XYZ file of C-alpha atoms in Angstrom:
667
model
C -113.338 65.718 -92.305
C -114.097 68.588 -89.991
C -110.942 68.305 -87.878
C -107.191 68.628 -88.426
C -104.931 66.174 -86.628
C -101.249 65.920 -85.709
C -99.345 63.074 -87.367
C -97.420 61.788 -84.364
C -98.037 63.823 -81.219
C -101.423 65.244 -80.218
C -101.594 69.007 -79.795
C -104.180 71.490 -78.590
C -104.227 73.229 -81.964
C -105.354 70.019 -83.623
C -108.651 69.983 -81.717
C -111.590 72.191 -82.742
C -111.786 75.441 -80.785
C -115.541 75.164 -80.269
C -116.736 73.548 -77.075
C -119.749 71.889 -78.642
C -120.026 68.114 -78.487
C -118.070 66.724 -81.481
C -120.015 64.596 -83.973
C -118.432 61.232 -84.830
C -119.176 59.798 -88.264
C -117.143 56.650 -87.546
C -115.005 54.956 -84.923
C -111.931 55.982 -86.920
C -112.915 59.648 -86.754
C -113.531 59.310 -83.005
C -110.160 57.619 -82.452
C -108.367 60.392 -84.339
C -110.250 63.070 -82.384
C -109.490 61.646 -78.953
C -105.853 60.997 -79.917
C -105.501 64.637 -80.943
C -107.277 65.575 -77.710
C -104.324 64.031 -75.857
C -105.615 60.579 -74.880
C -103.823 57.256 -75.406
C -106.558 55.633 -77.487
C -106.742 51.862 -77.900
C -109.111 49.673 -79.980
C -111.818 47.817 -78.058
C -113.985 44.883 -79.113
C -117.446 46.299 -79.803
C -119.835 46.159 -76.868
C -117.128 45.059 -74.405
C -114.290 46.495 -72.320
C -111.780 44.147 -73.939
C -108.825 45.622 -75.828
C -108.284 43.847 -79.147
C -104.493 43.863 -78.751
C -101.753 44.184 -76.143
C -101.429 47.681 -74.693
C -97.693 48.311 -74.701
C -96.847 47.390 -78.328
C -99.841 49.438 -79.503
C -98.999 52.530 -77.449
C -95.350 52.478 -78.506
C -94.924 55.157 -81.189
C -98.694 55.642 -81.434
C -99.519 57.970 -84.329
C -102.367 59.073 -86.569
C -101.020 56.774 -89.289
C -101.065 53.789 -86.948
C -104.633 54.604 -85.931
C -105.756 54.974 -89.550
C -104.261 51.607 -90.492
C -105.931 49.757 -87.613
C -109.424 51.255 -87.868
C -109.166 51.074 -91.648
C -108.905 47.305 -91.279
C -111.276 46.962 -88.326
C -113.831 49.799 -88.571
C -116.147 47.945 -86.201
C -113.689 48.216 -83.290
C -114.791 50.713 -80.671
C -112.326 52.664 -78.552
C -111.061 53.370 -75.097
C -107.943 54.930 -73.655
C -105.206 54.056 -71.194
C -105.493 56.789 -68.578
C -101.808 57.314 -67.787
C -100.217 59.239 -64.938
C -101.342 62.710 -66.072
C -105.096 62.031 -66.124
C -107.420 60.724 -63.412
C -110.996 59.527 -63.959
C -113.659 59.250 -61.266
C -116.246 56.635 -62.207
C -119.627 56.789 -60.489
C -121.767 53.741 -61.314
C -124.969 54.566 -59.413
C -127.140 57.565 -58.470
C -125.666 57.391 -54.950
C -122.101 57.452 -56.283
C -122.905 60.339 -58.655
C -124.391 62.341 -55.790
C -121.344 61.646 -53.612
C -118.946 62.641 -56.386
C -120.810 65.873 -57.179
C -120.949 66.769 -53.472
C -117.201 66.183 -53.084
C -116.500 68.305 -56.164
C -118.618 71.179 -54.815
C -116.929 70.954 -51.427
C -113.545 71.432 -53.128
C -114.875 74.036 -55.569
C -114.200 71.831 -58.605
C -116.129 71.656 -61.884
C -115.348 68.769 -64.257
C -114.983 70.068 -67.824
C -115.407 66.647 -69.460
C -118.102 64.230 -68.327
C -118.974 61.022 -70.177
C -122.356 59.434 -69.524
C -122.358 55.640 -69.221
C -125.185 53.122 -69.036
C -124.900 53.040 -65.231
C -123.503 56.425 -64.328
C -120.824 58.983 -65.246
C -117.078 59.362 -65.826
C -115.615 62.679 -64.632
C -112.213 63.364 -66.237
C -109.591 65.543 -64.538
C -105.941 66.404 -64.941
C -103.717 64.714 -62.362
C -101.138 67.235 -61.046
C -97.438 66.440 -61.154
C -96.461 64.719 -57.898
C -100.032 63.958 -56.792
C -100.406 60.552 -55.160
C -103.157 58.460 -56.747
C -103.891 54.908 -57.744
C -106.696 53.028 -59.464
C -109.323 51.660 -57.097
C -112.434 49.632 -57.949
C -115.418 48.545 -55.891
C -118.361 46.183 -56.059
C -121.204 48.619 -56.822
C -123.814 46.158 -55.552
C -122.182 45.920 -52.127
C -121.063 49.570 -52.030
C -123.355 51.606 -54.332
C -122.125 54.993 -53.041
C -118.432 54.331 -53.637
C -116.546 55.967 -56.525
C -114.133 54.001 -58.722
C -110.832 55.694 -59.546
C -108.851 55.135 -62.752
C -105.328 56.392 -63.350
C -101.961 54.993 -64.427
C -102.625 51.719 -66.278
C -106.368 51.996 -65.873
C -108.540 51.650 -68.993
C -111.668 53.695 -69.784
C -114.097 53.316 -72.697
C -114.684 56.449 -74.813
C -117.638 57.785 -76.812
C -119.062 56.881 -79.262
C -118.501 53.297 -78.033
C -121.555 51.323 -76.923
C -123.323 53.022 -74.013
C -120.979 56.044 -73.897
C -122.028 59.616 -74.743
C -120.579 63.040 -73.954
C -122.512 64.843 -71.212
C -120.228 67.870 -70.627
C -117.580 69.078 -73.100
C -115.904 72.278 -71.924
C -112.185 71.520 -72.450
C -110.505 71.584 -75.852
C -107.767 69.146 -74.835
C -106.300 67.264 -71.890
C -104.282 70.272 -70.766
C -107.486 72.299 -70.291
C -109.156 69.741 -68.014
C -109.763 70.814 -64.433
C -106.969 69.815 -62.080
C -107.789 67.371 -59.273
C -105.704 68.486 -56.254
C -104.355 66.041 -53.682
C -106.982 67.112 -51.151
C -109.771 66.161 -53.542
C -108.197 62.793 -54.402
C -107.747 62.041 -50.701
C -111.367 63.031 -50.037
C -112.622 60.533 -52.628
C -110.528 57.746 -51.061
C -111.793 58.717 -47.611
C -115.373 58.572 -48.896
C -114.590 55.085 -50.210
C -113.300 54.103 -46.736
C -109.816 53.669 -48.164
C -106.484 54.990 -46.954
C -105.218 58.023 -48.827
C -102.886 56.823 -51.596
C -99.236 57.261 -50.679
C -95.949 55.620 -51.604
C -95.213 52.627 -49.345
C -92.266 53.522 -47.150
C -89.340 51.137 -46.698
C -89.707 49.082 -43.557
C -93.497 48.825 -43.709
C -92.999 45.072 -44.091
C -89.809 43.632 -42.689
C -87.461 41.855 -45.017
C -87.503 38.849 -42.701
C -91.283 38.572 -42.657
C -91.513 38.829 -46.438
C -89.394 35.747 -46.976
C -91.240 32.438 -47.292
C -89.593 29.226 -46.129
C -86.902 28.238 -48.622
C -88.018 25.810 -51.324
C -91.740 26.196 -50.675
C -92.476 29.463 -52.453
C -95.513 28.291 -54.410
C -97.104 26.692 -51.357
C -96.536 29.832 -49.275
C -97.985 32.009 -52.051
C -101.061 29.778 -52.169
C -101.564 30.229 -48.416
C -101.344 34.012 -48.812
C -103.800 34.006 -51.721
C -106.329 32.079 -49.634
C -106.556 35.213 -47.461
C -106.910 37.712 -50.340
C -110.284 38.345 -51.972
C -110.031 37.656 -55.757
C -112.996 40.004 -56.220
C -110.970 42.992 -54.996
C -110.607 46.142 -57.063
C -108.540 46.148 -60.238
C -105.533 47.877 -58.652
C -105.197 45.229 -55.930
C -105.883 42.428 -58.443
C -103.119 43.780 -60.673
C -100.669 43.933 -57.752
C -101.409 40.327 -56.787
C -100.693 39.112 -60.317
C -97.516 41.193 -60.564
C -96.269 39.841 -57.226
C -96.938 36.231 -58.239
C -95.185 36.891 -61.559
C -92.104 38.266 -59.785
C -91.926 35.651 -57.032
C -92.304 32.716 -59.461
C -89.949 34.204 -62.089
C -92.757 34.286 -64.686
C -93.199 30.509 -64.483
C -96.218 28.676 -65.853
C -96.806 27.296 -62.366
C -97.133 30.901 -61.222
C -99.615 31.619 -64.006
C -101.646 28.540 -63.062
C -101.667 29.729 -59.421
C -102.794 33.225 -60.470
C -105.551 31.813 -62.699
C -106.794 29.453 -59.985
C -106.989 32.332 -57.492
C -108.585 34.860 -59.851
C -111.127 32.366 -61.256
C -112.798 32.164 -57.836
C -114.279 35.615 -58.491
C -117.268 36.470 -60.674
C -115.040 39.193 -62.188
C -112.651 36.587 -63.676
C -111.721 37.929 -67.134
C -111.116 34.497 -68.672
C -108.011 32.437 -69.412
C -107.099 34.342 -72.582
C -107.052 37.745 -70.880
C -105.145 36.288 -67.921
C -102.446 35.038 -70.297
C -102.393 38.452 -72.002
C -101.972 40.241 -68.679
C -99.323 37.752 -67.517
C -97.410 38.261 -70.758
C -97.429 42.034 -70.275
C -95.329 41.826 -67.098
C -91.527 42.087 -67.260
C -88.930 40.296 -65.160
C -86.243 42.980 -65.234
C -88.143 45.908 -63.669
C -86.158 48.024 -61.197
C -88.862 48.116 -58.495
C -90.985 44.956 -58.778
C -94.068 44.241 -56.696
C -92.975 41.505 -54.294
C -94.332 38.981 -51.852
C -94.272 41.717 -49.209
C -97.321 43.269 -50.857
C -99.164 39.944 -50.655
C -98.240 39.579 -46.992
C -99.590 43.070 -46.224
C -102.854 42.300 -48.035
C -103.236 38.887 -46.385
C -102.454 40.108 -42.867
C -104.861 43.018 -43.364
C -107.535 40.362 -43.925
C -106.717 38.666 -40.633
C -104.057 36.121 -41.590
C -101.665 34.999 -38.844
C -98.261 35.336 -40.529
C -96.411 33.015 -38.138
C -99.056 30.321 -38.570
C -98.899 30.728 -42.344
C -95.128 30.358 -42.317
C -95.354 27.227 -40.195
C -98.071 25.775 -42.442
C -95.909 26.284 -45.529
C -93.318 23.817 -44.252
C -94.429 20.377 -45.550
C -94.677 17.657 -42.919
C -93.712 14.198 -44.131
C -94.946 11.149 -42.305
C -92.865 8.006 -42.388
C -94.880 5.159 -43.853
C -94.730 1.968 -41.825
C -95.747 -1.211 -43.681
C -98.438 -3.366 -42.067
C -97.314 -6.362 -40.015
C -96.335 -9.352 -42.110
C -95.482 -7.329 -45.248
C -91.956 -8.045 -46.509
C -89.852 -4.859 -46.717
C -86.923 -6.301 -48.676
C -86.715 -8.336 -51.856
C -84.240 -10.650 -53.522
C -81.980 -8.686 -55.922
C -82.756 -9.181 -59.619
C -81.554 -8.056 -63.055
C -83.798 -4.937 -63.081
C -82.134 -3.446 -60.018
C -79.205 -2.179 -62.085
C -81.551 0.160 -63.951
C -83.410 1.508 -60.934
C -83.410 5.278 -60.350
C -83.686 4.803 -56.599
C -81.540 7.528 -55.019
C -81.108 9.417 -58.326
C -83.715 12.135 -57.785
C -81.094 14.791 -57.094
C -79.386 14.017 -60.406
C -82.711 13.952 -62.281
C -83.641 17.330 -60.824
C -80.659 18.918 -62.571
C -82.278 18.215 -65.944
C -85.782 19.415 -65.131
C -86.564 22.716 -66.856
C -89.332 24.999 -65.710
C -92.369 24.438 -67.923
C -92.751 28.011 -69.076
C -93.812 28.839 -72.606
C -91.191 28.886 -75.318
C -93.943 29.774 -77.817
C -96.869 31.281 -75.910
C -99.477 29.720 -75.668
C -98.741 26.627 -77.800
C -95.339 25.159 -76.864
C -93.716 24.539 -73.476
C -90.067 24.239 -72.469
C -88.994 20.673 -71.777
C -91.410 19.180 -74.284
C -91.461 17.818 -77.833
C -93.991 19.837 -79.872
C -94.876 19.422 -83.553
C -96.872 21.678 -85.876
C -98.409 19.958 -88.911
C -99.456 22.272 -91.744
C -99.904 22.475 -95.528
C -97.109 24.199 -97.505
C -97.155 28.025 -97.527
C -99.418 28.195 -94.487
C -97.135 30.616 -92.640
C -95.952 28.162 -89.972
C -92.320 29.350 -90.131
C -93.363 33.001 -89.990
C -95.625 32.524 -86.950
C -93.096 30.347 -85.094
C -90.425 33.027 -85.596
C -92.852 35.711 -84.411
C -93.705 33.781 -81.233
C -90.031 32.982 -80.630
C -89.116 36.678 -80.866
C -91.960 37.637 -78.508
C -90.693 35.102 -75.938
C -87.132 36.437 -76.257
C -88.382 40.012 -75.759
C -90.088 38.933 -72.551
C -86.947 37.223 -71.243
C -88.473 33.747 -70.996
C -85.159 32.035 -71.790
C -81.608 32.656 -72.958
C -81.743 33.172 -76.774
C -78.169 31.912 -77.130
C -79.512 28.436 -76.265
C -81.986 28.453 -79.181
C -80.968 26.677 -82.415
C -83.251 27.184 -85.402
C -82.286 24.539 -87.980
C -83.454 25.838 -91.358
C -82.976 23.203 -94.060
C -85.995 23.969 -96.234
C -85.374 27.461 -97.605
C -83.899 29.423 -100.486
C -80.639 31.362 -100.202
C -82.585 34.645 -99.940
C -84.968 33.185 -97.354
C -82.081 31.866 -95.274
C -80.370 35.270 -95.371
C -83.551 37.091 -94.277
C -84.145 34.731 -91.362
C -80.502 34.748 -90.314
C -80.607 38.558 -90.082
C -83.567 38.178 -87.702
C -81.686 35.535 -85.687
C -78.645 37.793 -85.367
C -80.788 40.696 -84.175
C -82.451 38.670 -81.411
C -79.452 36.544 -80.448
C -80.482 33.004 -81.415
C -78.634 30.607 -83.726
C -79.538 29.703 -87.318
C -78.151 26.434 -88.741
C -78.550 25.325 -92.353
C -77.599 22.477 -94.672
C -74.132 22.840 -96.192
C -73.141 25.864 -94.153
C -70.197 25.548 -91.760
C -70.212 21.763 -92.385
C -73.659 21.226 -90.875
C -75.746 18.391 -92.336
C -79.259 17.257 -91.417
C -78.003 13.698 -91.840
C -75.810 14.130 -88.750
C -78.543 15.704 -86.633
C -79.405 12.632 -84.552
C -75.701 11.993 -83.904
C -75.362 15.551 -82.571
C -78.434 15.060 -80.354
C -76.993 11.854 -78.896
C -73.730 13.688 -78.220
C -75.592 16.437 -76.337
C -77.318 13.763 -74.249
C -74.135 11.774 -73.580
C -72.189 14.899 -72.564
C -75.059 16.074 -70.363
C -75.386 19.327 -72.360
C -79.080 19.168 -73.284
C -80.570 21.130 -70.375
C -82.096 24.433 -71.532
C -81.332 23.858 -75.228
C -84.227 24.683 -77.607
C -84.085 23.138 -81.087
C -86.508 24.097 -83.865
C -86.611 21.790 -86.906
C -87.789 23.328 -90.178
C -88.910 20.987 -91.660
C -89.077 17.526 -90.083
C -89.054 15.599 -93.374
C -85.465 16.756 -93.960
C -84.356 14.916 -90.798
C -86.337 11.679 -91.055
C -88.385 9.748 -93.618
C -91.816 10.303 -92.075
C -93.293 7.570 -94.304
C -90.947 4.976 -92.783
C -92.384 3.685 -89.505
C -89.150 2.250 -88.097
C -87.151 5.413 -88.859
C -89.862 7.661 -87.419
C -89.965 5.598 -84.232
C -86.159 5.749 -83.839
C -86.227 9.511 -84.505
C -88.816 10.044 -81.739
C -86.937 7.781 -79.315
C -83.680 9.748 -79.680
C -85.525 13.075 -79.315
C -87.210 11.725 -76.172
C -83.813 11.049 -74.599
C -82.935 14.685 -75.358
C -86.186 15.870 -73.722
C -85.624 13.818 -70.557
C -82.230 15.496 -70.195
C -83.830 18.956 -70.180
C -83.960 19.787 -73.892
C -86.850 21.229 -75.926
C -87.788 20.332 -79.516
C -90.224 22.118 -81.818
C -90.772 20.510 -85.199
C -92.485 21.925 -88.296
C -94.045 19.186 -90.418
C -96.526 18.755 -93.260
C -100.049 17.438 -93.593
C -101.419 15.288 -96.414
C -102.797 17.035 -99.480
C -106.247 15.516 -98.996
C -108.270 15.973 -95.792
C -109.827 13.082 -93.883
C -113.446 11.971 -94.053
C -114.321 14.509 -91.373
C -112.865 17.294 -93.545
C -109.972 17.898 -91.146
C -106.262 17.938 -91.984
C -104.405 14.626 -91.786
C -100.892 14.409 -90.364
C -98.372 13.436 -93.042
C -96.505 10.126 -92.816
C -96.914 7.477 -90.162
C -98.511 8.317 -86.835
C -95.351 7.628 -84.798
C -94.126 11.220 -84.482
C -97.560 12.502 -83.481
C -98.073 9.586 -81.081
C -94.667 9.968 -79.426
C -94.545 13.746 -78.979
C -95.849 15.715 -75.996
C -97.892 18.219 -77.924
C -99.132 18.560 -81.509
C -101.182 21.027 -83.558
C -102.531 21.196 -87.085
C -102.549 24.553 -88.876
C -105.284 25.550 -91.297
C -106.162 28.751 -93.124
C -109.304 30.648 -92.116
C -111.092 33.095 -94.376
C -109.640 36.569 -93.815
C -111.808 39.712 -93.808
C -109.329 41.368 -96.203
C -107.598 40.164 -99.360
C -104.117 41.259 -98.249
C -104.212 39.328 -94.965
C -104.085 35.632 -94.126
C -105.461 34.065 -90.948
C -104.104 30.732 -89.688
C -105.616 28.666 -86.868
C -103.697 26.223 -84.638
C -105.910 23.324 -83.496
C -104.510 21.093 -80.751
C -104.580 17.343 -81.469
C -102.434 16.241 -78.518
C -101.266 17.973 -75.357
C -99.490 17.559 -72.056
C -99.554 20.581 -69.779
C -101.426 23.866 -69.934
C -101.171 24.731 -73.627
C -104.042 26.375 -75.499
C -106.486 24.166 -77.347
C -106.663 26.736 -80.111
C -104.781 29.825 -81.225
C -105.050 31.985 -84.333
C -102.797 34.521 -86.023
C -103.018 36.874 -88.978
C -100.253 38.226 -91.187
C -99.964 40.401 -94.261
C -99.793 38.829 -97.718
C -99.328 42.163 -99.433
C -97.085 41.915 -102.493
C -93.754 43.699 -102.495
C -93.182 44.039 -98.758
C -90.006 42.676 -97.151
C -89.806 39.583 -94.957
C -89.157 41.835 -91.964
C -92.359 43.779 -92.674
C -94.284 40.528 -93.049
C -92.877 39.287 -89.733
C -93.888 42.541 -88.035
C -97.409 42.177 -89.438
C -98.131 38.974 -87.463
C -100.904 39.518 -84.902
C -102.683 37.211 -82.474
C -106.423 36.834 -83.103
C -108.500 36.626 -79.927
C -111.282 34.087 -79.459
C -114.102 36.515 -80.229
C -112.502 37.710 -83.465
C -111.764 34.107 -84.429
C -115.374 33.060 -83.904
C -116.518 35.876 -86.184
C -114.055 34.745 -88.872
C -115.162 31.120 -88.562
C -118.764 32.229 -88.770
C -118.007 34.142 -91.973
C -116.144 31.163 -93.439
C -118.917 28.736 -92.589
C -121.487 31.143 -93.991
C -119.563 31.182 -97.266
C -119.415 27.381 -97.446
C -123.115 27.184 -96.533
C -124.086 29.928 -98.985
C -125.784 27.639 -101.515
C -127.969 26.058 -98.827
C -128.719 29.475 -97.299
C -129.852 30.769 -100.703
C -132.064 27.696 -101.178
C -133.686 28.133 -97.747
C -134.443 31.796 -98.476
C -135.894 30.888 -101.890
C -138.200 28.304 -100.324
C -139.336 30.673 -97.546
C -140.160 33.354 -100.119
C -142.049 30.705 -102.112
C -144.255 29.991 -99.102
C -142.571 26.865 -97.743
C -141.985 28.026 -94.181
C -142.272 25.160 -91.674
C -139.210 23.263 -90.516
C -139.636 19.774 -91.958
C -141.218 21.028 -95.184
C -138.324 23.485 -95.598
C -135.744 20.737 -95.064
C -137.404 18.501 -97.640
C -137.811 21.295 -100.199
C -134.164 22.415 -99.830
C -132.915 18.827 -100.061
C -134.797 18.293 -103.316
C -133.817 21.673 -104.765
C -130.018 21.391 -104.433
C -129.454 17.687 -103.804
C -128.343 17.627 -100.160
C -129.607 15.410 -97.355
C -132.436 16.541 -95.097
C -130.047 16.257 -92.137
C -127.655 18.812 -93.650
C -130.553 21.090 -94.598
C -131.847 20.995 -90.992
C -128.328 21.641 -89.632
C -127.995 24.819 -91.708
C -131.566 25.853 -90.930
C -130.897 25.621 -87.173
C -127.427 27.145 -87.416
C -128.643 30.444 -88.902
C -131.865 30.801 -86.911
C -132.039 33.848 -84.639
C -132.838 37.531 -84.443
C -129.376 39.079 -84.921
C -129.112 40.268 -88.564
C -125.311 40.168 -88.326
C -125.323 36.429 -87.552
C -128.673 34.984 -88.595
C -130.665 34.728 -91.807
C -134.104 33.744 -90.537
C -136.213 33.454 -87.416
C -139.369 31.550 -86.489
C -142.575 32.174 -84.589
C -144.603 29.435 -82.939
C -148.107 29.125 -84.394
C -151.041 26.770 -83.788
C -150.162 23.309 -82.450
C -146.564 24.350 -81.892
C -145.663 24.709 -85.562
C -142.518 26.775 -86.195
C -143.100 29.201 -89.050
C -139.930 30.737 -90.501
C -139.428 34.259 -91.865
C -136.325 35.933 -93.309
C -134.439 38.315 -90.998
C -133.860 41.698 -92.589
C -130.137 42.382 -93.184
C -128.241 45.096 -91.303
C -128.811 48.400 -93.164
C -125.779 49.940 -94.884
C -124.663 53.070 -92.987
C -123.455 54.572 -96.238
């Protein structure tokens, strides 16, 4: 390769001294170049602005080696960078915005030394001076074509050679050589955008008294505020709204639902998956959180009457008066002794906030079961998700009890080391007098002593605690666990599926249906074809749910021989919906390969109309015409990466098929 790169920290010496536009033979080479240039590169899904993984874990200890590993596995990923506090990017998305930006630069005697051309305009990159006030600011280019977007801090920008991005001006060898954007220039851009100059909010701008909603009605008050804030605002304001909701609702799932409902009203809504990703990136224990005061300032700036909003947030209850002639009392009966009338205060003590214990597939205060074939990776993924939740402070790890009764001595040791590191408990058969046979007795004791609230129990595996083939035992097992749930406990069970799939080809839950029928949430886990031989991909498919859990989730992990359990655990990664669809497409293509080959053979032989093709394929390989037509329709299109043939409409509406040329090999 033409360039030399630093292993861990980018340096000016690592970048070529020439100021000619660098050629990029691959996305990997581009990622290494821009990293050495001094930018915090991040992988992006091709043709989009969507990062393929969470920012913070990726940027932590970012190195050339880390970049090589990722783009070695996913060479198709394009790239962007997280701007950071030492760089500022001015994004002009129209001829009017470009003209305004250039005029402002000339007025302040500035010349950008790195300009990236985009499909709609230009990115001008500058150094942000130490102590300069700036913030990201986005605009609707259709409503305000002359305005200039600003990206800094946690703003994300796509880099060449990603789709639609090319280098227009390249006159700086590294970030440190970029032109400096002084405060006066930054302020001038904000003034042009009809925005206030960015400055730190001074204490007292919003009174402490006015920032407090009526006690006990926080969510309702937040909803009133959000009704006065435009969800189509710029990214910086959108981010602040989410962060404030996160802080004021203590990261609750109700808060997430409120944020999603508000944001989804805009055409810019990024989708549920990205909202969950963003929500999960926030932290509870920050020293200076964004609070409800920010929402109040934004809402009042839009014309909201704060006093009226505060009054409206106090619920008004109307006493219900029965119609004349309706009896309001009844004769006491035997059921009265079991009534919960007047017990709401006591019941409330056991209600746990329905936040994720395993995001996005298991909620606190519920009974969730995962059904999977042996060696599918269910334990590994559950531990990974548990650790992620602990890192994010979703619950107290000392209240988590992982009961491992289906493992070897070495496996138990490895998992117990993990448990000790993250502060949750590991229980196992025969150790410290614990026995799975006494499990239900212990659960009943927790319920009787009113000690269940907040306790999370993970059962690995369920068959060690109950005979799942015995209907009466399974029903009793579920009944006792339900009493634990109603007292504020959480149960996650790992169970098996039958060896043989059902008639529909899907996995079948092992044993009787009682456990699945009686739980709150259930998933089956199945392997999906991985793009590499040393990786495994597992998909969770929801078969029962209560609450806002995901209908599907997928994860990959390394199956490389010789690596430790800790390394395997660290290799677990969430697969986003787009990546998953590509994997499913590849898997289905493999299973359909014989039919695909037969269709291509028949087309080459001159059989090229739909019904004739279906009949010829059915006769050739012994499948039904219906299946042949399904495959024919499934792979019809013009994208060589997804489709195998296309059709043109001829005389009398006949569809004549032709083979789509494959994507040429770049090598």
